PDB file of C-alpha atoms in Angstrom:
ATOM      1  CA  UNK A 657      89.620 150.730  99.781  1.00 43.00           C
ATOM      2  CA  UNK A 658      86.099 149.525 100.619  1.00 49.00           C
ATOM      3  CA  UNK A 659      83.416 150.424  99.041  1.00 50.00           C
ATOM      4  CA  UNK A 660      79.496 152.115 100.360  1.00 54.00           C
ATOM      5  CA  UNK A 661      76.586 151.909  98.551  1.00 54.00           C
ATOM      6  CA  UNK A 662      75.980 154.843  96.579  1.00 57.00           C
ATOM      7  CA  UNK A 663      73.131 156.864  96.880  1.00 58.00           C
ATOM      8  CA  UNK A 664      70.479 156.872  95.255  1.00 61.00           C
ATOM      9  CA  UNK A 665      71.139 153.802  93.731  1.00 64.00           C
ATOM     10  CA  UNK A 666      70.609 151.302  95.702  1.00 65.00           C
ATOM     11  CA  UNK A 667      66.971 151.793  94.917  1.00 71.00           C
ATOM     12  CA  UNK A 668      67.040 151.198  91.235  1.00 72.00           C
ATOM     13  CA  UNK A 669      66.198 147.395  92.052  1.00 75.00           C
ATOM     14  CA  UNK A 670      62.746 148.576  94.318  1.00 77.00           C
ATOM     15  CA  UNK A 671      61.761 151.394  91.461  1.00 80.00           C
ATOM     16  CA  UNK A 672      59.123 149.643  90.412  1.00 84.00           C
ATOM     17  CA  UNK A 673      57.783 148.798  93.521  1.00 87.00           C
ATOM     18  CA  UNK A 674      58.553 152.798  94.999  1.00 84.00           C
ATOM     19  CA  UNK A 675      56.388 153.478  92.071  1.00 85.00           C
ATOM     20  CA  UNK A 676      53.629 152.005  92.840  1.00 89.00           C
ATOM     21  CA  UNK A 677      53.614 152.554  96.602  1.00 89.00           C
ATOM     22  CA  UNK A 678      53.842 156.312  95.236  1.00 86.00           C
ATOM     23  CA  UNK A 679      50.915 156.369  92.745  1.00 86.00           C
ATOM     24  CA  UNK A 680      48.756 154.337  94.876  1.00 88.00           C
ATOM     25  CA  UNK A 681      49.386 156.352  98.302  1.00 89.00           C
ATOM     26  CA  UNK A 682      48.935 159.495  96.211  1.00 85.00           C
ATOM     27  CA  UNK A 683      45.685 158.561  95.579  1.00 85.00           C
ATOM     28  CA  UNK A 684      44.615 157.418  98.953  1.00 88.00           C
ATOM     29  CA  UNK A 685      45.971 160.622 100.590  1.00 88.00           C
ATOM     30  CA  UNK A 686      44.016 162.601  97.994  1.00 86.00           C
ATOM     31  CA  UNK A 687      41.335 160.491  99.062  1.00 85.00           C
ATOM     32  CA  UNK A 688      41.640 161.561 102.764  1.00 89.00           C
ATOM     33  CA  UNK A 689      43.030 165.053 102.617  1.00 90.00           C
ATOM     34  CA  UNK A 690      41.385 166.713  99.766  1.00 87.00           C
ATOM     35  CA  UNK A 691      38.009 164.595  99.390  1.00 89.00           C
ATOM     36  CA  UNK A 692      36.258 167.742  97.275  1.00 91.00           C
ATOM     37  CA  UNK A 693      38.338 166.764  94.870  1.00 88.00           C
ATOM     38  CA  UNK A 694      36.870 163.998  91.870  1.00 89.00           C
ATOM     39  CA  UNK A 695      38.727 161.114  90.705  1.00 85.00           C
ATOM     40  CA  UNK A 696      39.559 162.673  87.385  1.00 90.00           C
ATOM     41  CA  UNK A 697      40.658 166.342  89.232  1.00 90.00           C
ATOM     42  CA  UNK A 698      43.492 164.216  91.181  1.00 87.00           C
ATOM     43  CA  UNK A 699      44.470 162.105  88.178  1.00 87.00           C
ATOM     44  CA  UNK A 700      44.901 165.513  86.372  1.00 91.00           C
ATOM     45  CA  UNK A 701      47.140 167.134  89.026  1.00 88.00           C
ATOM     46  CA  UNK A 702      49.311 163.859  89.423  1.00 86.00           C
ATOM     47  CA  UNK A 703      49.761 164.034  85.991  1.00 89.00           C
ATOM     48  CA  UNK A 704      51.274 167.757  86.005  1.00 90.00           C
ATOM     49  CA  UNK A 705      53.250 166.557  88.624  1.00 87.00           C
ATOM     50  CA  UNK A 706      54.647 164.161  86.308  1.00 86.00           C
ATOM     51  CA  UNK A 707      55.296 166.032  83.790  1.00 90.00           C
ATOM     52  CA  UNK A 708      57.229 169.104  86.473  1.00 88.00           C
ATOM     53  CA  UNK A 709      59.306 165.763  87.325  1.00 84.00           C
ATOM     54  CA  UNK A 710      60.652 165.947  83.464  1.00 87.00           C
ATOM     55  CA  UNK A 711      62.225 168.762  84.097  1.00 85.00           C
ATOM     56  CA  UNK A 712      64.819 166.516  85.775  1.00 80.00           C
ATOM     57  CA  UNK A 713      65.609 164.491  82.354  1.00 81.00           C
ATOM     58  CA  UNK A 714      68.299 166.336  81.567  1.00 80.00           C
ATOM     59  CA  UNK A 715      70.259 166.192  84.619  1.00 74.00           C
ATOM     60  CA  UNK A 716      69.753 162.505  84.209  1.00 74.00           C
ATOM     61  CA  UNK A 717      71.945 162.283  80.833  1.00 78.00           C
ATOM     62  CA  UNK A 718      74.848 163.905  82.611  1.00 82.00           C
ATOM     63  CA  UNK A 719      77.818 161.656  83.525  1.00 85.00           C
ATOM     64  CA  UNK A 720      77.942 159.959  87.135  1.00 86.00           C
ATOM     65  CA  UNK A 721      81.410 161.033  86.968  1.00 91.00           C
ATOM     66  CA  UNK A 722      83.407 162.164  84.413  1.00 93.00           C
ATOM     67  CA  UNK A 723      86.635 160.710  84.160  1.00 94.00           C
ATOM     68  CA  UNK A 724      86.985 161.283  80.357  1.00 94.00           C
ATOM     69  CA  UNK A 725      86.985 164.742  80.809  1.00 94.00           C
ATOM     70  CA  UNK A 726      89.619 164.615  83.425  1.00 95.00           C
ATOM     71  CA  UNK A 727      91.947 162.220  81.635  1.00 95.00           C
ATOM     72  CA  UNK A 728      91.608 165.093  78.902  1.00 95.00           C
ATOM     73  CA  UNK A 729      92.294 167.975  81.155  1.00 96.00           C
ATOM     74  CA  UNK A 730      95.386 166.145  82.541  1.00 95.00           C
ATOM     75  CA  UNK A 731      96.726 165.057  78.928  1.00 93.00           C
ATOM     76  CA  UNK A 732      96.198 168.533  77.664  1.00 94.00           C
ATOM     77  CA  UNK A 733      98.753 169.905  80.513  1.00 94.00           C
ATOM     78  CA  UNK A 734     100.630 167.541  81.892  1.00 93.00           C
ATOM     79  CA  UNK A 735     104.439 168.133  80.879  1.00 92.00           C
ATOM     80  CA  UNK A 736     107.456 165.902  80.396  1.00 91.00           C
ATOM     81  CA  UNK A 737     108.478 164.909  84.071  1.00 90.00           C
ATOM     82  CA  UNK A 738     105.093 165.554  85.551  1.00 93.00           C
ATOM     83  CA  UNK A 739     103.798 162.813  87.712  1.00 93.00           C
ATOM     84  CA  UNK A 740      99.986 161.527  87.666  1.00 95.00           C
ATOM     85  CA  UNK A 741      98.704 160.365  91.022  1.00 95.00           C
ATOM     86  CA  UNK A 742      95.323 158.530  91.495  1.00 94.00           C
ATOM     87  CA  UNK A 743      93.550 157.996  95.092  1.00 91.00           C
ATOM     88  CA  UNK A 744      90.117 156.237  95.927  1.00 81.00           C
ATOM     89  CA  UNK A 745      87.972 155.225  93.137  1.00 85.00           C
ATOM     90  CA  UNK A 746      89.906 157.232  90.669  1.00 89.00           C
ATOM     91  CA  UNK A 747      92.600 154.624  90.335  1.00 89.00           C
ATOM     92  CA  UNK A 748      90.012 151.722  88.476  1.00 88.00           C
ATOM     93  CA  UNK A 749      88.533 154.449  86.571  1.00 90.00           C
ATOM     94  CA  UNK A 750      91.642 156.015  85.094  1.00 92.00           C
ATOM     95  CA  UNK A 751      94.503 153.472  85.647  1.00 88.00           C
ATOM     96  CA  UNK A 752      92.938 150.456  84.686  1.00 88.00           C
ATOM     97  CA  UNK A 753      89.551 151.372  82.162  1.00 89.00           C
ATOM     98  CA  UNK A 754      91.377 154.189  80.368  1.00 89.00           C
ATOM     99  CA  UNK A 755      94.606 152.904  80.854  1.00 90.00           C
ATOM    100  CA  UNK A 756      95.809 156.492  81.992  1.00 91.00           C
ATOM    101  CA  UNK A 757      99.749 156.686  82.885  1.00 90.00           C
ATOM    102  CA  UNK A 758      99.251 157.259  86.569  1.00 92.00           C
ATOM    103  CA  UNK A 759     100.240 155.818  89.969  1.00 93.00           C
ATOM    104  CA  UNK A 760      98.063 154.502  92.601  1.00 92.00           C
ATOM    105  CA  UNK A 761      98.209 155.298  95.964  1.00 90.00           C
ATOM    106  CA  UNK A 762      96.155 153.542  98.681  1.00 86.00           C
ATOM    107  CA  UNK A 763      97.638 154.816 101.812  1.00 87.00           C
ATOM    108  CA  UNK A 764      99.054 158.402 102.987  1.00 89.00           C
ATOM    109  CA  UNK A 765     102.963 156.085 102.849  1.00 90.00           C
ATOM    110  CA  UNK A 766     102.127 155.372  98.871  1.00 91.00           C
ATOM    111  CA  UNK A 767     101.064 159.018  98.277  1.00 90.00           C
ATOM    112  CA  UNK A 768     103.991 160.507 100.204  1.00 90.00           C
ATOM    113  CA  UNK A 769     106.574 158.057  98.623  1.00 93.00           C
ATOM    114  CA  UNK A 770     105.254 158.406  95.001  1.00 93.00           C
ATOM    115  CA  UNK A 771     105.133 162.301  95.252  1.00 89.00           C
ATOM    116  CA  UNK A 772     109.034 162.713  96.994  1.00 91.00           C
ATOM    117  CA  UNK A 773     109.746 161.417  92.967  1.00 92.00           C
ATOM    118  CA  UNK A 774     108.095 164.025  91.216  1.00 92.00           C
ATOM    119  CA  UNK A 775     108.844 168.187  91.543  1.00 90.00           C
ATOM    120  CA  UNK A 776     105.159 168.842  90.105  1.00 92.00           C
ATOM    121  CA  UNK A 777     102.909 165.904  90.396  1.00 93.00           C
ATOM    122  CA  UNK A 778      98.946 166.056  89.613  1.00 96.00           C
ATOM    123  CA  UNK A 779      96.659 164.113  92.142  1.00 95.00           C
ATOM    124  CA  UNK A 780      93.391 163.071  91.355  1.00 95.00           C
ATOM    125  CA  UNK A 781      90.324 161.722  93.800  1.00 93.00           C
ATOM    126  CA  UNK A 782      86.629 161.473  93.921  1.00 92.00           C
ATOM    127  CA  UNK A 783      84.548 160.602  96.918  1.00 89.00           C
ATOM    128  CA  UNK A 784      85.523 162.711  99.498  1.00 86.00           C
ATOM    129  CA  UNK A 785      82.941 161.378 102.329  1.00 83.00           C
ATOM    130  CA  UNK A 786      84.210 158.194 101.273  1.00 83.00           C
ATOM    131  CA  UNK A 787      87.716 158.887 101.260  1.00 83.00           C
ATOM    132  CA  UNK A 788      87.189 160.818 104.882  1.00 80.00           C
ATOM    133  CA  UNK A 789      85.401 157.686 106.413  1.00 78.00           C
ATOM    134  CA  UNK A 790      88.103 154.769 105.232  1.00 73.00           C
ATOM    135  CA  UNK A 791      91.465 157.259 104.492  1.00 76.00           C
ATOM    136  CA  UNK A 792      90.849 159.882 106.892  1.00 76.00           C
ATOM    137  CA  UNK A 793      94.751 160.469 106.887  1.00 85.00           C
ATOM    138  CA  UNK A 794      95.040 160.664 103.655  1.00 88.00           C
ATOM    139  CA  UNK A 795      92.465 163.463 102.584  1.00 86.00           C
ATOM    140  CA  UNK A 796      93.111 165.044 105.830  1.00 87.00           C
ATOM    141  CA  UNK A 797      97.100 165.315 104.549  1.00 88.00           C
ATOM    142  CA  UNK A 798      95.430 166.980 101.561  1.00 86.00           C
ATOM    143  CA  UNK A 799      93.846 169.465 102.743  1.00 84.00           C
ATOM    144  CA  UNK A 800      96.912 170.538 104.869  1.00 86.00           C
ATOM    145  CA  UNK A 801      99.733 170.524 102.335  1.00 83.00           C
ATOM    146  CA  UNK A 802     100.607 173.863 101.515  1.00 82.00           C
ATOM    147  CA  UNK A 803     102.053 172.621  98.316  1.00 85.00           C
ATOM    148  CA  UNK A 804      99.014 171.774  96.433  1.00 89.00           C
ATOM    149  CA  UNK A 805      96.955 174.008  94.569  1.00 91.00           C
ATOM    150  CA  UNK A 806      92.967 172.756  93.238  1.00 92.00           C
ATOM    151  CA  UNK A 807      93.101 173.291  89.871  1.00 94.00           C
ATOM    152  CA  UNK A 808      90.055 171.668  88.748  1.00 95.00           C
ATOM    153  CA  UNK A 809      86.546 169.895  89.540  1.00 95.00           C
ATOM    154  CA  UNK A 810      85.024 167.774  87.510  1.00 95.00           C
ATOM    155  CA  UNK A 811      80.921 167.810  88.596  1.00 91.00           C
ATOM    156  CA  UNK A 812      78.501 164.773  88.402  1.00 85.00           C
ATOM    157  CA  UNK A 813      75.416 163.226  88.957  1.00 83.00           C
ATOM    158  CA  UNK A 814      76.684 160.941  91.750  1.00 83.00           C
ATOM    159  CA  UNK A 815      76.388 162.765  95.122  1.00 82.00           C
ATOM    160  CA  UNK A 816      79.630 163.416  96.303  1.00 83.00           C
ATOM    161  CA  UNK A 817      80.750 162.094  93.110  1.00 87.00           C
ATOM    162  CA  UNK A 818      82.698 165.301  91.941  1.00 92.00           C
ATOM    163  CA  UNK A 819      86.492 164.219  90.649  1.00 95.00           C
ATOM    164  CA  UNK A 820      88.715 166.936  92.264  1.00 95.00           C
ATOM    165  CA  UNK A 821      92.362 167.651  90.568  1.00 96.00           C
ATOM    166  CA  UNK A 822      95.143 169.245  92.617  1.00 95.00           C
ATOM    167  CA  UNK A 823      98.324 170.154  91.356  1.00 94.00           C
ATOM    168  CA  UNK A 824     101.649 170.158  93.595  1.00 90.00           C
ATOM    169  CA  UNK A 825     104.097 173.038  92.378  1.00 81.00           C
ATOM    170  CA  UNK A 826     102.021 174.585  90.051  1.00 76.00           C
ATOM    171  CA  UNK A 827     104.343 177.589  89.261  1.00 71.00           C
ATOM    172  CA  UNK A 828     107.074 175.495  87.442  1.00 58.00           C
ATOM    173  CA  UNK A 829     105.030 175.362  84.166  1.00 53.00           C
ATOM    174  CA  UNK A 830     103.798 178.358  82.076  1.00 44.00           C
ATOM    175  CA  UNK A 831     100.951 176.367  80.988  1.00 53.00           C
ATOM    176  CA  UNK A 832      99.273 175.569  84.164  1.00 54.00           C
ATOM    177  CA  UNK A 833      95.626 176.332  84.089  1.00 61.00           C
ATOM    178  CA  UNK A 834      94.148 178.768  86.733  1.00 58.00           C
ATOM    179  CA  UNK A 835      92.591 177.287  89.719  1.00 55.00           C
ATOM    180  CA  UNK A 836      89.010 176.108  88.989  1.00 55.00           C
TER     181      UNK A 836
END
């Protein structure tokens, strides 16, 4: 699986320099467009400005993705004999960093072969777009089985970053959470 860039960032390493082209164009725009206004009157609205953009803090201490809460949703109801399947960027995350007891699956043959093993198998994946643009087979197989129900997503920061958790034969278990 290849990787993109992830927007937004790829612009962390110019935010000093978006910064100042910001600040400084703010001022010269001021400058053209509103030129009844003083120095000082523009300073003060830039700052309000500022301070509406804190409003956004919060959102900023929210996981990317949040693959500790879905190694803790699966834990809490997997059962004995239930399989744990991991696609896209989901397999690092889980299989190797958290050392989660799943299988990896790289290809629509993987995921079919490793799910004909299990009668209720969980699948995990993240990155949809990204997943549609280098597996298109694979989340387009998804999609279509009948067999698999979304049980859960798992939002975060990261566009398109959302972990998504499907469940295949979800009526064998009593304790199968209701679709998200």
């Amino acid at each position: 699986w290849r990787t993109r860039y992830f927007f937004p960032r790829f612009l962390f390493g110019a935010s000093g320099f978006l910064l100042l082209l910001g600040v400084r164009g703010g001022f010269v725009a001021a400058r053209s467009f509103l030129p009844f206004l003083s120095r000082r009157q523009v300073l003060f609205i830039g700052c309000l400005m500022a301070l509406a953009g804190t409003a956004l803090v919060p959102a900023a201490w929210q996981p990317k993705q949040d693959f500790v809460a879905t190694a803790q949703f699966i834990e809490q109801h997997r059962a004995p004999g239930d399989g744990v399947i991991c696609l896209s960027q989901t397999i690092a995350a889980l299989k190797k960093f958290m050392g989660m007891d799943c299988e990896p699956a790289r290809s629509l043959a993987e995921l079919i072969q490793i799910e004909a093993h299990y009668e209720r198998a969980w699948l995990i994946y993240t990155l949809p777009r990204s997943m549609r643009h280098f597996a298109p087979g694979v989340l387009q197989w998804i999609q279509q089985a009948p067999d698999y129900v979304k049980v859960k997503v798992f939002p975060g920061t990261l566009n398109d970053g959302e972990i998504i958790v499907l469940l295949k034969n979800p009526t064998r278990q009593a304790d199968t959470p209701g679709p998200d």
